[in-house]
mmCIF file of C-alpha atoms in Angstrom:
data_model
loop_
_atom_site.group_PDB
_atom_site.id
_atom_site.type_symbol
_atom_site.label_atom_id
_atom_site.label_comp_id
_atom_site.label_asym_id
_atom_site.label_seq_id
_atom_site.Cartn_x
_atom_site.Cartn_y
_atom_site.Cartn_z
ATOM 1 C CA MET A 1 178.084 -29.434 47.498
ATOM 2 C CA HIS A 2 180.393 -26.574 46.868
ATOM 3 C CA ASP A 3 183.779 -25.634 46.046
ATOM 4 C CA SER A 4 186.029 -23.326 49.069
ATOM 5 C CA HIS A 5 184.851 -20.672 47.726
ATOM 6 C CA GLY A 6 181.448 -20.699 48.013
ATOM 7 C CA LEU A 7 180.180 -22.226 44.145
ATOM 8 C CA PRO A 8 178.050 -25.610 43.641
ATOM 9 C CA LEU A 9 179.667 -28.491 41.810
ATOM 10 C CA SER A 10 178.307 -31.158 39.391
ATOM 11 C CA THR A 11 180.253 -34.247 40.948
ATOM 12 C CA ARG A 12 178.150 -36.337 43.443
ATOM 13 C CA SER A 13 181.359 -37.725 44.701
ATOM 14 C CA ILE A 14 183.246 -35.930 47.803
ATOM 15 C CA ASP A 15 186.286 -37.468 46.968
ATOM 16 C CA ALA A 16 186.191 -35.366 43.935
ATOM 17 C CA ARG A 17 184.966 -33.023 45.031
ATOM 18 C CA ASP A 18 188.066 -32.341 48.078
ATOM 19 C CA ALA A 19 190.650 -33.578 45.191
ATOM 20 C CA TYR A 20 189.189 -30.513 43.210
ATOM 21 C CA VAL A 21 189.029 -28.455 45.783
ATOM 22 C CA GLU A 22 192.909 -28.976 46.572
ATOM 23 C CA ALA A 23 193.722 -29.036 42.721
ATOM 24 C CA LEU A 24 192.460 -25.845 43.046
ATOM 25 C CA GLU A 25 193.680 -23.820 45.938
ATOM 26 C CA LEU A 26 197.407 -26.564 44.380
ATOM 27 C CA LEU A 27 197.000 -23.399 41.236
ATOM 28 C CA LEU A 28 195.316 -21.264 42.954
ATOM 29 C CA ALA A 29 198.577 -20.271 45.157
ATOM 30 C CA LEU A 30 201.858 -22.010 42.015
ATOM 31 C CA ARG A 31 202.441 -24.873 44.209
ATOM 32 C CA THR A 32 203.398 -28.495 43.004
ATOM 33 C CA GLY A 33 201.060 -31.479 43.810
ATOM 34 C CA VAL A 34 197.844 -29.914 41.212
ATOM 35 C CA ASP A 35 198.484 -32.829 39.000
ATOM 36 C CA GLY A 36 197.754 -35.415 41.525
ATOM 37 C CA ALA A 37 194.959 -34.056 42.810
ATOM 38 C CA LEU A 38 193.628 -34.297 39.768
ATOM 39 C CA ASP A 39 194.453 -37.718 39.228
ATOM 40 C CA ARG A 40 192.992 -38.184 42.454
ATOM 41 C CA ALA A 41 189.298 -36.067 41.782
ATOM 42 C CA SER A 42 189.732 -37.456 38.587
ATOM 43 C CA ARG A 43 189.502 -41.351 39.584
ATOM 44 C CA ALA A 44 187.148 -40.469 41.842
ATOM 45 C CA ASP A 45 184.767 -39.440 39.233
ATOM 46 C CA PRO A 46 185.649 -39.804 35.506
ATOM 47 C CA GLY A 47 182.172 -37.940 34.381
ATOM 48 C CA PHE A 48 183.380 -34.130 36.550
ATOM 49 C CA ALA A 49 183.784 -31.691 34.203
ATOM 50 C CA LEU A 50 185.136 -28.808 36.722
ATOM 51 C CA ALA A 51 188.564 -30.868 36.804
ATOM 52 C CA HIS A 52 189.077 -31.779 33.104
ATOM 53 C CA ALA A 53 188.661 -27.943 32.493
ATOM 54 C CA ALA A 54 191.449 -27.119 35.527
ATOM 55 C CA ARG A 55 193.608 -30.049 34.013
ATOM 56 C CA GLY A 56 193.491 -27.873 30.629
ATOM 57 C CA ARG A 57 194.118 -24.985 32.559
ATOM 58 C CA TRP A 58 196.890 -26.142 33.783
ATOM 59 C CA LEU A 59 197.877 -27.315 30.815
ATOM 60 C CA GLN A 60 198.004 -23.934 29.070
ATOM 61 C CA MET A 61 199.724 -22.411 31.635
ATOM 62 C CA ARG A 62 202.164 -25.055 31.331
ATOM 63 C CA GLY A 63 202.852 -23.820 27.738
ATOM 64 C CA GLU A 64 201.444 -27.932 27.074
ATOM 65 C CA GLY A 65 198.974 -26.463 24.141
ATOM 66 C CA ALA A 66 197.565 -29.856 22.196
ATOM 67 C CA ALA A 67 197.359 -31.406 25.210
ATOM 68 C CA ALA A 68 194.823 -28.531 26.566
ATOM 69 C CA ARG A 69 192.471 -27.966 23.982
ATOM 70 C CA GLU A 70 192.254 -31.910 24.431
ATOM 71 C CA ALA A 71 191.178 -31.653 28.112
ATOM 72 C CA PHE A 72 189.120 -28.839 27.234
ATOM 73 C CA THR A 73 186.833 -31.081 24.841
ATOM 74 C CA GLN A 74 186.658 -33.463 26.810
ATOM 75 C CA ALA A 75 185.576 -31.548 30.014
ATOM 76 C CA ALA A 76 182.797 -29.534 26.824
ATOM 77 C CA ASP A 77 181.336 -32.857 25.785
ATOM 78 C CA LEU A 78 181.317 -33.817 30.318
ATOM 79 C CA ALA A 79 179.920 -30.014 30.238
ATOM 80 C CA CYS A 80 175.939 -31.056 28.428
ATOM 81 C CA GLY A 81 174.464 -32.085 32.005
ATOM 82 C CA ALA A 82 176.304 -29.462 34.210
ATOM 83 C CA ASP A 83 174.248 -25.999 35.220
ATOM 84 C CA ASP A 84 175.068 -23.208 34.229
ATOM 85 C CA ARG A 85 178.432 -22.192 35.718
ATOM 86 C CA GLU A 86 179.860 -25.030 34.589
ATOM 87 C CA ARG A 87 179.109 -25.050 31.233
ATOM 88 C CA SER A 88 179.803 -20.999 31.040
ATOM 89 C CA HIS A 89 183.317 -21.869 32.697
ATOM 90 C CA VAL A 90 184.540 -24.305 30.653
ATOM 91 C CA ALA A 91 183.388 -22.540 27.991
ATOM 92 C CA VAL A 92 185.682 -19.624 28.670
ATOM 93 C CA LEU A 93 188.470 -21.595 29.976
ATOM 94 C CA ALA A 94 188.563 -23.857 26.527
ATOM 95 C CA ARG A 95 187.986 -19.977 24.884
ATOM 96 C CA ILE A 96 191.410 -18.766 26.255
ATOM 97 C CA ALA A 97 193.422 -21.798 25.084
ATOM 98 C CA GLY A 98 191.920 -21.867 22.201
ATOM 99 C CA GLY A 99 194.022 -18.571 21.131
ATOM 100 C CA ASP A 100 191.378 -16.182 21.039
ATOM 101 C CA ALA A 101 191.726 -13.356 23.598
ATOM 102 C CA ALA A 102 190.249 -10.885 22.981
ATOM 103 C CA GLY A 103 186.808 -13.308 23.087
ATOM 104 C CA GLY A 104 188.859 -15.116 25.501
ATOM 105 C CA LEU A 105 188.268 -11.583 27.645
ATOM 106 C CA ALA A 106 184.917 -10.408 26.906
ATOM 107 C CA ALA A 107 183.962 -14.100 28.242
ATOM 108 C CA ALA A 108 185.364 -13.527 30.950
ATOM 109 C CA ARG A 109 183.892 -10.528 31.952
ATOM 110 C CA ASP A 110 180.651 -11.791 31.177
ATOM 111 C CA HIS A 111 181.075 -14.710 33.393
ATOM 112 C CA LEU A 112 182.086 -12.829 36.197
ATOM 113 C CA ALA A 113 179.520 -10.465 35.827
ATOM 114 C CA ALA A 114 177.765 -14.117 37.191
ATOM 115 C CA TRP A 115 179.846 -15.606 39.218
ATOM 116 C CA PRO A 116 182.271 -13.506 40.610
ATOM 117 C CA ARG A 117 183.591 -16.102 43.131
ATOM 118 C CA ASP A 118 184.631 -17.914 39.693
ATOM 119 C CA ALA A 119 188.477 -18.684 40.392
ATOM 120 C CA LEU A 120 190.198 -20.101 37.557
ATOM 121 C CA VAL A 121 187.817 -17.672 35.192
ATOM 122 C CA LEU A 122 188.901 -15.201 37.342
ATOM 123 C CA SER A 123 192.982 -15.714 37.612
ATOM 124 C CA THR A 124 193.199 -15.687 33.551
ATOM 125 C CA CYS A 125 191.792 -11.723 33.792
ATOM 126 C CA ALA A 126 194.395 -10.672 37.241
ATOM 127 C CA SER A 127 198.071 -11.051 36.455
ATOM 128 C CA VAL A 128 200.320 -9.010 34.350
ATOM 129 C CA PHE A 129 200.351 -12.543 32.414
ATOM 130 C CA GLY A 130 196.984 -12.763 31.990
ATOM 131 C CA LEU A 131 194.665 -11.775 29.173
ATOM 132 C CA ILE A 132 193.847 -7.572 29.844
ATOM 133 C CA GLY A 133 198.216 -8.550 30.889
ATOM 134 C CA PHE A 134 199.148 -9.479 27.442
ATOM 135 C CA SER A 135 196.267 -7.439 25.536
ATOM 136 C CA GLY A 136 199.495 -4.356 25.055
ATOM 137 C CA ARG A 137 196.850 -2.150 24.960
ATOM 138 C CA PRO A 138 198.654 1.022 26.288
ATOM 139 C CA ASP A 139 195.975 1.322 29.886
ATOM 140 C CA ARG A 140 196.117 -2.394 30.209
ATOM 141 C CA GLU A 141 197.097 -1.546 34.303
ATOM 142 C CA ALA A 142 194.131 0.342 34.615
ATOM 143 C CA GLU A 143 192.191 -2.298 33.394
ATOM 144 C CA GLN A 144 193.423 -4.548 35.467
ATOM 145 C CA LEU A 145 193.038 -2.035 39.191
ATOM 146 C CA ALA A 146 189.506 -1.493 37.918
ATOM 147 C CA LEU A 147 188.557 -5.098 37.030
ATOM 148 C CA LEU A 148 189.535 -5.446 40.592
ATOM 149 C CA GLU A 149 188.820 -2.989 42.714
ATOM 150 C CA HIS A 150 184.791 -3.549 41.525
ATOM 151 C CA LEU A 151 184.648 -7.465 42.208
ATOM 152 C CA GLY A 152 187.005 -7.121 45.482
ATOM 153 C CA PRO A 153 183.762 -6.381 47.392
ATOM 154 C CA HIS A 154 182.964 -10.580 46.244
ATOM 155 C CA TRP A 155 186.923 -12.040 48.401
ATOM 156 C CA ASP A 156 187.182 -9.972 51.554
ATOM 157 C CA GLY A 157 189.716 -11.558 52.793
ATOM 158 C CA ASP A 158 191.091 -14.043 49.823
ATOM 159 C CA GLY A 159 194.879 -13.497 50.650
ATOM 160 C CA TRP A 160 195.169 -15.022 46.764
ATOM 161 C CA PHE A 161 192.753 -12.244 45.874
ATOM 162 C CA LEU A 162 194.632 -9.365 47.771
ATOM 163 C CA ALA A 163 198.049 -10.707 46.693
ATOM 164 C CA MET A 164 195.885 -9.592 42.435
ATOM 165 C CA HIS A 165 195.048 -6.520 43.389
ATOM 166 C CA ALA A 166 198.007 -5.541 45.327
ATOM 167 C CA PHE A 167 199.996 -5.857 41.936
ATOM 168 C CA ALA A 168 197.402 -4.257 40.613
ATOM 169 C CA LEU A 169 198.036 -1.204 42.761
ATOM 170 C CA VAL A 170 201.582 -1.614 42.681
ATOM 171 C CA GLU A 171 201.430 -1.694 38.908
ATOM 172 C CA THR A 172 199.601 1.675 38.582
ATOM 173 C CA GLY A 173 201.806 3.651 40.594
ATOM 174 C CA ARG A 174 199.893 3.213 43.938
ATOM 175 C CA VAL A 175 203.339 1.377 45.948
ATOM 176 C CA ASP A 176 202.394 2.198 49.040
ATOM 177 C CA ALA A 177 198.421 1.288 48.693
ATOM 178 C CA GLY A 178 200.015 -2.068 46.583
ATOM 179 C CA LEU A 179 203.227 -3.518 49.493
ATOM 180 C CA ALA A 180 200.699 -2.965 52.535
ATOM 181 C CA MET A 181 198.295 -5.170 50.899
ATOM 182 C CA ALA A 182 200.637 -7.619 49.912
ATOM 183 C CA GLU A 183 201.998 -7.195 52.808
ATOM 184 C CA ARG A 184 198.177 -8.701 54.669
ATOM 185 C CA ALA A 185 197.800 -10.703 51.404
ATOM 186 C CA ILE A 186 201.400 -12.849 52.474
ATOM 187 C CA ALA A 187 199.770 -12.908 57.154
ATOM 188 C CA LEU A 188 196.545 -14.524 54.476
ATOM 189 C CA ALA A 189 198.106 -16.728 52.943
ATOM 190 C CA PRO A 190 202.038 -17.305 53.928
ATOM 191 C CA ARG A 191 202.284 -20.099 51.674
ATOM 192 C CA ASN A 192 201.095 -18.785 48.564
ATOM 193 C CA ALA A 193 203.880 -18.001 46.042
ATOM 194 C CA HIS A 194 202.148 -15.252 43.910
ATOM 195 C CA ALA A 195 201.439 -13.604 47.952
ATOM 196 C CA ALA A 196 204.680 -13.495 48.200
ATOM 197 C CA HIS A 197 205.566 -12.689 44.073
ATOM 198 C CA VAL A 198 203.629 -9.511 44.502
ATOM 199 C CA LEU A 199 205.599 -8.258 47.733
ATOM 200 C CA ALA A 200 208.258 -8.540 46.100
ATOM 201 C CA HIS A 201 207.282 -6.812 43.341
ATOM 202 C CA ALA A 202 205.816 -3.994 45.996
ATOM 203 C CA LEU A 203 209.257 -4.096 47.242
ATOM 204 C CA TYR A 204 211.053 -2.950 43.816
ATOM 205 C CA GLU A 205 209.411 -0.585 43.266
ATOM 206 C CA ALA A 206 209.915 0.410 46.847
ATOM 207 C CA ASP A 207 213.513 0.489 46.223
ATOM 208 C CA ASP A 208 213.627 -1.717 49.519
ATOM 209 C CA ASP A 209 216.430 -4.259 48.133
ATOM 210 C CA ALA A 210 217.227 -5.856 51.649
ATOM 211 C CA ARG A 211 213.887 -6.225 52.996
ATOM 212 C CA THR A 212 212.890 -8.229 49.153
ATOM 213 C CA LEU A 213 215.889 -10.079 50.188
ATOM 214 C CA ARG A 214 215.505 -10.579 53.265
ATOM 215 C CA GLU A 215 211.783 -11.531 52.564
ATOM 216 C CA LEU A 216 213.306 -14.186 49.676
ATOM 217 C CA GLN A 217 215.815 -16.265 51.814
ATOM 218 C CA ALA A 218 213.464 -16.851 54.222
ATOM 219 C CA TRP A 219 210.135 -17.770 52.405
ATOM 220 C CA LEU A 220 211.793 -20.265 49.207
ATOM 221 C CA PRO A 221 213.355 -22.859 51.555
ATOM 222 C CA GLY A 222 210.286 -25.150 50.692
ATOM 223 C CA TYR A 223 209.146 -24.333 47.637
ATOM 224 C CA PRO A 224 210.668 -26.638 45.426
ATOM 225 C CA ARG A 225 212.680 -25.453 42.370
ATOM 226 C CA GLU A 226 209.823 -27.770 40.018
ATOM 227 C CA SER A 227 206.972 -25.333 41.604
ATOM 228 C CA SER A 228 205.671 -22.787 38.784
ATOM 229 C CA LEU A 229 207.184 -19.177 39.884
ATOM 230 C CA ALA A 230 211.024 -20.466 41.342
ATOM 231 C CA CYS A 231 212.565 -19.304 38.704
ATOM 232 C CA HIS A 232 210.822 -15.924 38.698
ATOM 233 C CA LEU A 233 211.495 -15.430 42.315
ATOM 234 C CA TRP A 234 215.033 -16.689 42.312
ATOM 235 C CA TRP A 235 215.106 -13.604 39.716
ATOM 236 C CA HIS A 236 213.986 -11.628 41.654
ATOM 237 C CA ALA A 237 216.754 -12.520 44.628
ATOM 238 C CA ALA A 238 219.352 -12.004 41.864
ATOM 239 C CA LEU A 239 218.844 -8.197 41.406
ATOM 240 C CA CYS A 240 218.785 -7.226 45.123
ATOM 241 C CA GLU A 241 222.160 -9.093 44.475
ATOM 242 C CA LEU A 242 223.271 -7.680 41.249
ATOM 243 C CA GLY A 243 221.979 -4.450 43.092
ATOM 244 C CA ALA A 244 223.771 -4.825 45.957
ATOM 245 C CA GLY A 245 227.924 -5.959 43.618
ATOM 246 C CA ARG A 246 227.097 -9.485 44.460
ATOM 247 C CA VAL A 247 228.546 -9.928 41.086
ATOM 248 C CA ASP A 248 229.824 -14.323 43.184
ATOM 249 C CA ARG A 249 225.491 -14.818 44.065
ATOM 250 C CA VAL A 250 223.877 -13.056 40.803
ATOM 251 C CA ALA A 251 226.395 -15.584 38.877
ATOM 252 C CA ALA A 252 225.377 -18.427 41.158
ATOM 253 C CA ILE A 253 221.260 -17.768 41.060
ATOM 254 C CA LEU A 254 221.962 -17.305 37.185
ATOM 255 C CA VAL A 255 222.959 -21.409 37.238
ATOM 256 C CA ASP A 256 221.221 -22.610 39.580
ATOM 257 C CA GLU A 257 217.537 -21.893 39.353
ATOM 258 C CA VAL A 258 217.052 -19.403 36.397
ATOM 259 C CA LEU A 259 219.159 -20.923 33.482
ATOM 260 C CA PRO A 260 217.097 -23.481 31.426
ATOM 261 C CA ASP A 261 218.761 -26.582 32.181
ATOM 262 C CA ALA A 262 218.152 -25.432 36.041
ATOM 263 C CA SER A 263 214.963 -24.342 36.035
ATOM 264 C CA ARG A 264 211.906 -25.944 36.236
ATOM 265 C CA SER A 265 208.968 -23.470 36.674
ATOM 266 C CA LEU A 266 206.537 -22.418 33.707
ATOM 267 C CA PRO A 267 207.866 -21.847 30.471
ATOM 268 C CA LEU A 268 207.564 -18.145 30.362
ATOM 269 C CA ASN A 269 209.063 -17.211 33.427
ATOM 270 C CA THR A 270 212.364 -19.732 32.657
ATOM 271 C CA TYR A 271 212.434 -17.732 28.969
ATOM 272 C CA THR A 272 212.123 -13.784 29.667
ATOM 273 C CA ASP A 273 214.028 -14.248 33.942
ATOM 274 C CA GLY A 274 217.179 -15.842 31.988
ATOM 275 C CA VAL A 275 216.732 -13.440 28.952
ATOM 276 C CA SER A 276 216.704 -10.710 30.872
ATOM 277 C CA LEU A 277 219.334 -11.533 33.662
ATOM 278 C CA LEU A 278 221.014 -12.209 30.850
ATOM 279 C CA TRP A 279 220.836 -8.576 29.312
ATOM 280 C CA ARG A 280 220.902 -6.148 32.948
ATOM 281 C CA MET A 281 224.683 -8.352 34.151
ATOM 282 C CA SER A 282 225.345 -7.072 30.278
ATOM 283 C CA VAL A 283 224.302 -4.214 30.836
ATOM 284 C CA ALA A 284 226.101 -4.052 34.757
ATOM 285 C CA GLY A 285 228.932 -4.192 32.582
ATOM 286 C CA LEU A 286 229.158 -7.748 33.872
ATOM 287 C CA PRO A 287 230.677 -10.074 31.953
ATOM 288 C CA THR A 288 228.167 -13.115 30.258
ATOM 289 C CA ASP A 289 228.911 -16.380 28.979
ATOM 290 C CA PRO A 290 228.131 -17.051 25.312
ATOM 291 C CA ALA A 291 226.439 -20.791 25.697
ATOM 292 C CA HIS A 292 224.079 -18.755 28.551
ATOM 293 C CA TRP A 293 222.427 -16.219 25.525
ATOM 294 C CA ARG A 294 222.786 -19.692 23.188
ATOM 295 C CA ALA A 295 220.836 -21.348 25.003
ATOM 296 C CA VAL A 296 218.413 -18.799 26.059
ATOM 297 C CA ARG A 297 218.689 -18.281 22.712
ATOM 298 C CA ALA A 298 217.132 -22.227 21.712
ATOM 299 C CA PHE A 299 214.853 -22.600 24.787
ATOM 300 C CA GLY A 300 212.843 -19.579 23.515
ATOM 301 C CA GLU A 301 212.289 -20.730 19.590
ATOM 302 C CA ARG A 302 212.024 -23.702 20.317
ATOM 303 C CA HIS A 303 208.828 -22.552 22.540
ATOM 304 C CA TRP A 304 207.507 -19.587 20.368
ATOM 305 C CA PRO A 305 208.725 -19.933 16.978
ATOM 306 C CA LYS A 306 206.429 -16.809 16.017
ATOM 307 C CA PRO A 307 205.981 -13.286 17.790
ATOM 308 C CA GLY A 308 203.867 -13.203 20.725
ATOM 309 C CA VAL A 309 203.404 -10.046 22.953
ATOM 310 C CA PHE A 310 206.089 -10.126 25.821
ATOM 311 C CA VAL A 311 209.201 -12.925 24.340
ATOM 312 C CA ASP A 312 208.868 -10.839 21.004
ATOM 313 C CA VAL A 313 211.692 -8.052 23.189
ATOM 314 C CA HIS A 314 213.052 -10.500 24.969
ATOM 315 C CA HIS A 315 214.117 -12.895 21.754
ATOM 316 C CA ALA A 316 215.395 -8.722 19.944
ATOM 317 C CA LEU A 317 216.967 -9.582 23.285
ATOM 318 C CA ALA A 318 218.108 -13.262 23.070
ATOM 319 C CA LEU A 319 219.607 -12.207 19.356
ATOM 320 C CA ALA A 320 221.565 -9.281 20.471
ATOM 321 C CA GLY A 321 222.964 -10.585 23.758
ATOM 322 C CA CYS A 322 224.453 -14.181 21.066
ATOM 323 C CA GLY A 323 225.635 -10.962 19.024
ATOM 324 C CA ASP A 324 223.756 -12.741 15.972
ATOM 325 C CA ALA A 325 223.555 -10.082 13.786
ATOM 326 C CA ASP A 326 222.364 -11.556 10.770
ATOM 327 C CA ALA A 327 219.106 -13.259 12.717
ATOM 328 C CA LEU A 328 218.608 -9.952 14.836
ATOM 329 C CA ASN A 329 218.177 -7.928 11.498
ATOM 330 C CA ALA A 330 215.984 -10.293 9.876
ATOM 331 C CA TYR A 331 213.374 -10.825 13.072
ATOM 332 C CA VAL A 332 213.548 -7.106 13.484
ATOM 333 C CA ALA A 333 211.839 -7.342 9.648
ATOM 334 C CA THR A 334 210.042 -10.139 10.894
ATOM 335 C CA LEU A 335 208.187 -7.930 13.305
ATOM 336 C CA ASP A 336 207.882 -4.192 10.645
ATOM 337 C CA GLU A 337 205.822 -6.692 9.018
ATOM 338 C CA THR A 338 203.439 -8.554 11.667
ATOM 339 C CA LEU A 339 203.400 -5.160 12.997
ATOM 340 C CA ALA A 340 201.911 -3.301 8.786
ATOM 341 C CA ALA A 341 199.107 -7.408 8.897
ATOM 342 C CA GLY A 342 198.172 -5.850 12.420
ATOM 343 C CA ARG A 343 199.506 -8.698 14.078
ATOM 344 C CA LEU A 344 201.289 -7.464 16.539
ATOM 345 C CA ALA A 345 199.152 -6.831 19.896
ATOM 346 C CA ALA A 346 201.896 -4.684 21.375
ATOM 347 C CA GLY A 347 202.582 -1.698 18.261
ATOM 348 C CA ALA A 348 205.620 -0.379 16.759
ATOM 349 C CA VAL A 349 206.860 0.260 20.508
ATOM 350 C CA VAL A 350 208.439 -3.740 19.971
ATOM 351 C CA PRO A 351 211.023 -3.307 16.666
ATOM 352 C CA GLN A 352 211.663 -0.184 18.126
ATOM 353 C CA LEU A 353 213.234 -1.688 20.620
ATOM 354 C CA ALA A 354 214.167 -4.717 18.645
ATOM 355 C CA ARG A 355 216.286 -1.814 17.260
ATOM 356 C CA ALA A 356 217.628 -0.726 19.664
ATOM 357 C CA ALA A 357 218.823 -3.454 21.020
ATOM 358 C CA ALA A 358 220.993 -4.625 17.941
ATOM 359 C CA ALA A 359 222.365 -0.862 18.541
ATOM 360 C CA TRP A 360 223.129 -1.440 22.225
ATOM 361 C CA ARG A 361 225.335 -4.800 20.332
ATOM 362 C CA ASP A 362 226.228 -2.431 17.618
ATOM 363 C CA GLY A 363 228.726 -0.134 20.731
ATOM 364 C CA ASP A 364 226.607 2.629 19.120
ATOM 365 C CA ARG A 365 224.706 3.553 22.537
ATOM 366 C CA ALA A 366 223.814 6.937 21.509
ATOM 367 C CA ARG A 367 221.880 5.509 18.688
ATOM 368 C CA THR A 368 220.538 3.357 21.912
ATOM 369 C CA VAL A 369 219.034 6.007 23.715
ATOM 370 C CA GLU A 370 217.954 7.824 20.564
ATOM 371 C CA LEU A 371 215.734 4.246 19.204
ATOM 372 C CA ILE A 372 214.514 3.815 22.973
ATOM 373 C CA GLU A 373 213.380 7.481 24.560
ATOM 374 C CA PRO A 374 210.867 8.337 22.299
ATOM 375 C CA VAL A 375 208.850 5.047 23.181
ATOM 376 C CA LEU A 376 209.371 4.898 26.970
ATOM 377 C CA ASP A 377 205.543 5.649 27.345
ATOM 378 C CA ASP A 378 204.563 2.714 25.543
ATOM 379 C CA VAL A 379 206.922 0.742 26.844
ATOM 380 C CA VAL A 380 203.972 -0.691 29.774
ATOM 381 C CA ARG A 381 202.596 -2.064 26.110
ATOM 382 C CA ILE A 382 204.877 -5.403 26.039
ATOM 383 C CA GLY A 383 204.054 -7.237 28.482
ATOM 384 C CA GLY A 384 204.894 -7.536 32.087
ATOM 385 C CA SER A 385 205.705 -6.197 35.043
ATOM 386 C CA ARG A 386 207.128 -2.540 36.002
ATOM 387 C CA ALA A 387 210.285 -4.045 37.367
ATOM 388 C CA GLN A 388 210.364 -6.233 34.576
ATOM 389 C CA ARG A 389 210.340 -3.268 31.860
ATOM 390 C CA ASP A 390 212.346 -1.658 33.910
ATOM 391 C CA LEU A 391 215.436 -3.206 31.435
ATOM 392 C CA VAL A 392 214.808 -0.843 28.647
ATOM 393 C CA LEU A 393 215.016 2.198 30.920
ATOM 394 C CA ARG A 394 218.010 0.725 32.883
ATOM 395 C CA THR A 395 219.180 0.354 29.223
ATOM 396 C CA ALA A 396 218.902 4.267 27.880
ATOM 397 C CA VAL A 397 220.253 5.220 30.932
ATOM 398 C CA ALA A 398 223.716 2.210 30.948
ATOM 399 C CA ALA A 399 223.979 3.938 27.213
ATOM 400 C CA CYS A 400 224.140 8.100 28.331
ATOM 401 C CA ALA A 401 226.640 7.109 31.210
ATOM 402 C CA GLY A 402 228.770 4.841 28.341
ATOM 403 C CA VAL A 403 228.148 8.886 25.606
ATOM 404 C CA GLY A 404 229.337 10.601 28.966
ATOM 405 C CA MET A 405 225.493 12.566 28.937
ATOM 406 C CA ALA A 406 225.387 12.639 32.419
ATOM 407 C CA GLU A 407 222.720 14.617 32.995
ATOM 408 C CA ARG A 408 220.831 13.049 29.833
ATOM 409 C CA ALA A 409 220.694 9.232 32.696
ATOM 410 C CA ALA A 410 219.337 11.194 35.203
ATOM 411 C CA ALA A 411 216.187 12.542 33.159
ATOM 412 C CA LEU A 412 215.708 8.822 32.428
ATOM 413 C CA ARG A 413 216.678 8.585 36.402
ATOM 414 C CA ALA A 414 213.898 10.522 37.102
ATOM 415 C CA ARG A 415 210.502 8.494 34.831
ATOM 416 C CA ARG A 416 211.418 5.081 36.553
ATOM 417 C CA ARG A 417 208.832 6.356 39.300
ATOM 418 C CA GLY A 418 206.074 6.430 36.732
ATOM 419 C CA GLY A 419 206.649 3.472 35.677
ATOM 420 C CA ALA A 420 207.925 4.034 31.658
#
């Protein structure tokens, strides 16, 4: 028996195979029902290692690290009698879940060289939140695109893969090509959340907020709040509403879909989208509720007690938004210590942006610009997409406007197409 990508499976149970294929499809589409499908696969064949490995990956994505590692331990035990592909598949995913990002990426590359259509392994490398995306390297976007272009001949006509490839094109500035590929992806996989998501990113880079909002308003009904990407897609809608000046709609989306009390999406999106939207509202001169800042801060501290790529900058913004000068100063010191110890993957840009957040909090707009402008070329290292990192440049532009530096603000705006 084989999975939907043509790879052989060790199970002899048709029911286990069918349920696993369904779970994999739902996971790659970021839709609900993964747990139920994996339960059926394990009941039909308790010894099916890949079902346990898929559960481990799903638990890891949801931020349930201990449970994920337990699932991978069970998968590894069961994979002993499986073929080379399944043993390698389990070993790669378990290594990633164990926190070895560099080793996991190297192992994933080796695995994909042998089995280029192993979607679950590829998914760990294929997005801005993957092993390459969170590497902290300045060339991560080009590296991501190179991997996907290399594997592309093995994936022609697959909507999920085309969405991943389109995202990599957009993130390297090839917006027109990325938009065309995103449109093809969503035509092939109309209910895949990745395809809808990448289309929103391509349209953001094309400065087409009106179409972005139309597409999302047509797509989001029927995508439950419990789905992995719901919060983030609503965040995209909120950016469109913010750009159009519809303040009431922005506030409604924030409260109803994005803040931790409302979102049921992946923890990483819930935290970073909540912080980002509140910060963008502040930069735009809109009032924000201190209770909302406290809620996102508490959520972030609960899930990420130590600095990590992407969340580290957002945590600085959360502390600044809360107006907690002492906590932010202490956090900057922690970032400096982590950098000195060689454990801050994104490098010196992180404490620099944390200091910029403190300057903005203090109302020192000139200082905010002086801190951000020299590191704009390094902002790519903090992780996330161009659309997510755009809040750094927008902060600098708003700071310029706040102290009457119109020409400097215009020069900074001109950098946006370069992905700063």
